[in-house]
Amino acid sequence: MYISATSARMFQSTILVAVLVVSVGNAAEIIVVGDSWGTVGKSEFAAMAQLHGLGVDNIAIGGSTAAQWAQSDYLLMIFEALSRNHDARHIWLTIGGNDILYGLAAGIPIDQLLEGAMGNTSTILEHIFDNSNVSVVQFGYDIPNYDVSLSCMNKVAKLALNCNSEWSEVPANGFNDFVRCSNGDNTQLQYGFVDAMVKKADEKKWDYTGLNLLGLFQYFGSVDGADIGKPNMLQYSPAQYWMDDCTHPSQLGFTSLFYVLWEKYFALKDKAIMNVGGLLKAHVEKAHVAVQKPFRVINNSLQLLRQ
């Protein structure tokens, strides 16, 4: 069954108006801290939360780095957000991507960049857990699509000249190795950063969850062999899930992402959350129908939840 683009827009408008009404004057249960994935995806994240009766205080800053958020003025912003939201139960932390992006462009080895991101993120988490009892969730972004624009093709061509992933050891094999190399670098934000933070959080007894959502957009786009947490390293994510800057998901991408984040984290982690059945699933399904793309239901299980 298909719905018109007009009906889809009306549905989204209704949700966003409701978000604005609910958010005014109410303390938030979720705080968003970090970079432009928090700002560009702000409306879609708020819609996800509002469907479950939750408010959001979004203090993310586009272009910001983990190094910046570890500084005193940024830490103060987090403290102030926690202070004005006494009922806050969760923080979505989205950082590290710009540290790696800027550093690689400057020729800094990726191992050094990952180590720096870990150190700065540890400082941020120490500050959060010293001042609150919230739970923190983070994931290592996802594989982009570099074919969405000419500027993206040029960007990945430059990055591939200094491939830092394990695939740089593979003999040249045309386009497949080119894609595998760039994908390898992008997945390091998960494997070399978020996964390492999970181990550190376990040692520190922090209430930190590091999710592996790599391959999420490939899964929704029906890429062969891809699943959530298991990307196909020989292909990019489908173009319809990415903006033409090859840095941020599209509206459809963010809507799909936050559906998975809800099912894999919030719905499992927080027993106080209002149970509204399949409202979020229906919301995401309508977004796919609006662009005539099939919607794939995910398995709601603890399999991908790493805490």
XYZ file of C-alpha atoms in Angstrom, residues 22-157:
136
model
C 5.625 19.067 24.234
C 9.148 20.443 24.495
C 8.176 23.908 25.681
C 8.495 24.279 29.439
C 9.097 20.604 30.165
C 12.293 19.067 31.501
C 13.809 16.585 29.073
C 14.437 12.903 29.635
C 17.056 12.746 26.855
C 20.009 15.089 26.263
C 21.865 15.119 22.949
C 25.564 16.035 23.117
C 28.006 16.214 20.239
C 28.363 17.040 16.566
C 26.258 17.667 13.464
C 24.626 14.245 13.510
C 22.822 15.686 16.514
C 21.977 18.981 14.789
C 21.147 17.815 11.254
C 19.069 14.926 12.622
C 17.490 17.066 15.360
C 13.902 16.991 14.060
C 13.895 13.253 13.343
C 15.344 12.453 16.779
C 12.805 14.678 18.520
C 9.974 13.023 16.569
C 11.175 9.584 17.702
C 11.263 10.697 21.334
C 7.927 12.505 21.228
C 6.165 9.410 19.889
C 7.054 7.849 23.253
C 6.229 10.862 25.411
C 9.844 11.926 25.976
C 11.367 15.398 25.797
C 14.773 16.215 24.306
C 17.310 18.897 25.220
C 19.650 19.043 22.217
C 22.918 20.909 22.856
C 24.824 19.416 19.927
C 27.021 21.766 17.872
C 27.725 21.133 14.205
C 31.402 20.663 13.391
C 32.412 20.112 17.026
C 34.968 17.518 18.104
C 35.564 15.299 21.114
C 38.599 17.464 21.828
C 36.361 20.529 22.106
C 33.717 18.830 24.252
C 36.472 17.806 26.683
C 37.297 21.489 27.312
C 35.936 23.323 30.341
C 33.467 25.596 28.511
C 31.871 22.655 26.693
C 31.820 20.534 29.851
C 29.993 23.415 31.522
C 27.330 23.228 28.809
C 26.795 19.560 29.651
C 26.612 20.347 33.374
C 24.047 23.088 32.741
C 21.937 20.756 30.600
C 21.993 18.121 33.368
C 21.125 20.780 35.961
C 18.053 22.051 34.131
C 16.850 18.529 33.315
C 16.693 16.797 36.681
C 14.677 13.927 35.224
C 17.145 13.228 32.411
C 17.780 9.502 32.061
C 19.800 9.280 28.848
C 22.455 11.080 26.855
C 23.002 10.343 23.190
C 26.691 11.134 22.676
C 27.646 11.656 19.035
C 31.315 12.619 18.818
C 34.590 11.505 17.263
C 33.751 11.768 13.583
C 35.135 15.270 13.137
C 38.289 14.451 15.103
C 39.058 11.718 12.590
C 37.897 13.665 9.538
C 39.939 16.779 10.338
C 42.928 14.758 11.484
C 43.126 12.556 8.395
C 42.922 15.655 6.192
C 45.913 17.006 8.100
C 47.877 13.785 7.558
C 47.738 12.542 11.161
C 47.833 8.716 11.507
C 44.446 7.244 12.348
C 45.751 5.304 15.369
C 46.879 8.574 16.922
C 43.506 10.171 16.180
C 41.561 7.270 17.684
C 43.689 7.365 20.829
C 43.047 11.091 21.175
C 39.307 10.667 20.674
C 39.235 7.973 23.355
C 41.095 10.134 25.842
C 38.825 13.109 25.287
C 35.679 10.999 25.406
C 36.846 9.517 28.700
C 37.139 13.047 30.087
C 33.585 13.806 28.938
C 32.186 10.605 30.444
C 33.982 11.196 33.749
C 32.305 14.605 33.890
C 28.874 13.189 33.051
C 28.959 10.336 35.557
C 30.440 12.510 38.310
C 27.454 14.834 38.001
C 24.519 12.541 37.189
C 23.056 9.045 37.093
C 22.173 9.091 33.395
C 22.878 6.339 30.893
C 24.986 7.202 27.834
C 24.619 5.656 24.392
C 26.999 6.071 21.453
C 27.579 4.406 18.081
C 30.293 4.708 15.443
C 28.220 6.344 12.675
C 27.857 4.257 9.487
C 29.356 3.712 6.038
C 28.623 6.700 3.745
C 27.857 6.801 0.033
C 30.594 8.608 -1.892
C 28.795 8.351 -5.221
C 26.052 10.853 -4.314
C 27.947 13.874 -5.694
C 31.102 14.894 -7.519
C 32.488 16.571 -4.407
C 32.077 13.313 -2.492
C 33.888 11.380 -5.224
C 36.763 13.853 -4.986
C 36.755 13.615 -1.191
C 37.057 9.839 -1.092
C 39.695 9.860 -3.818
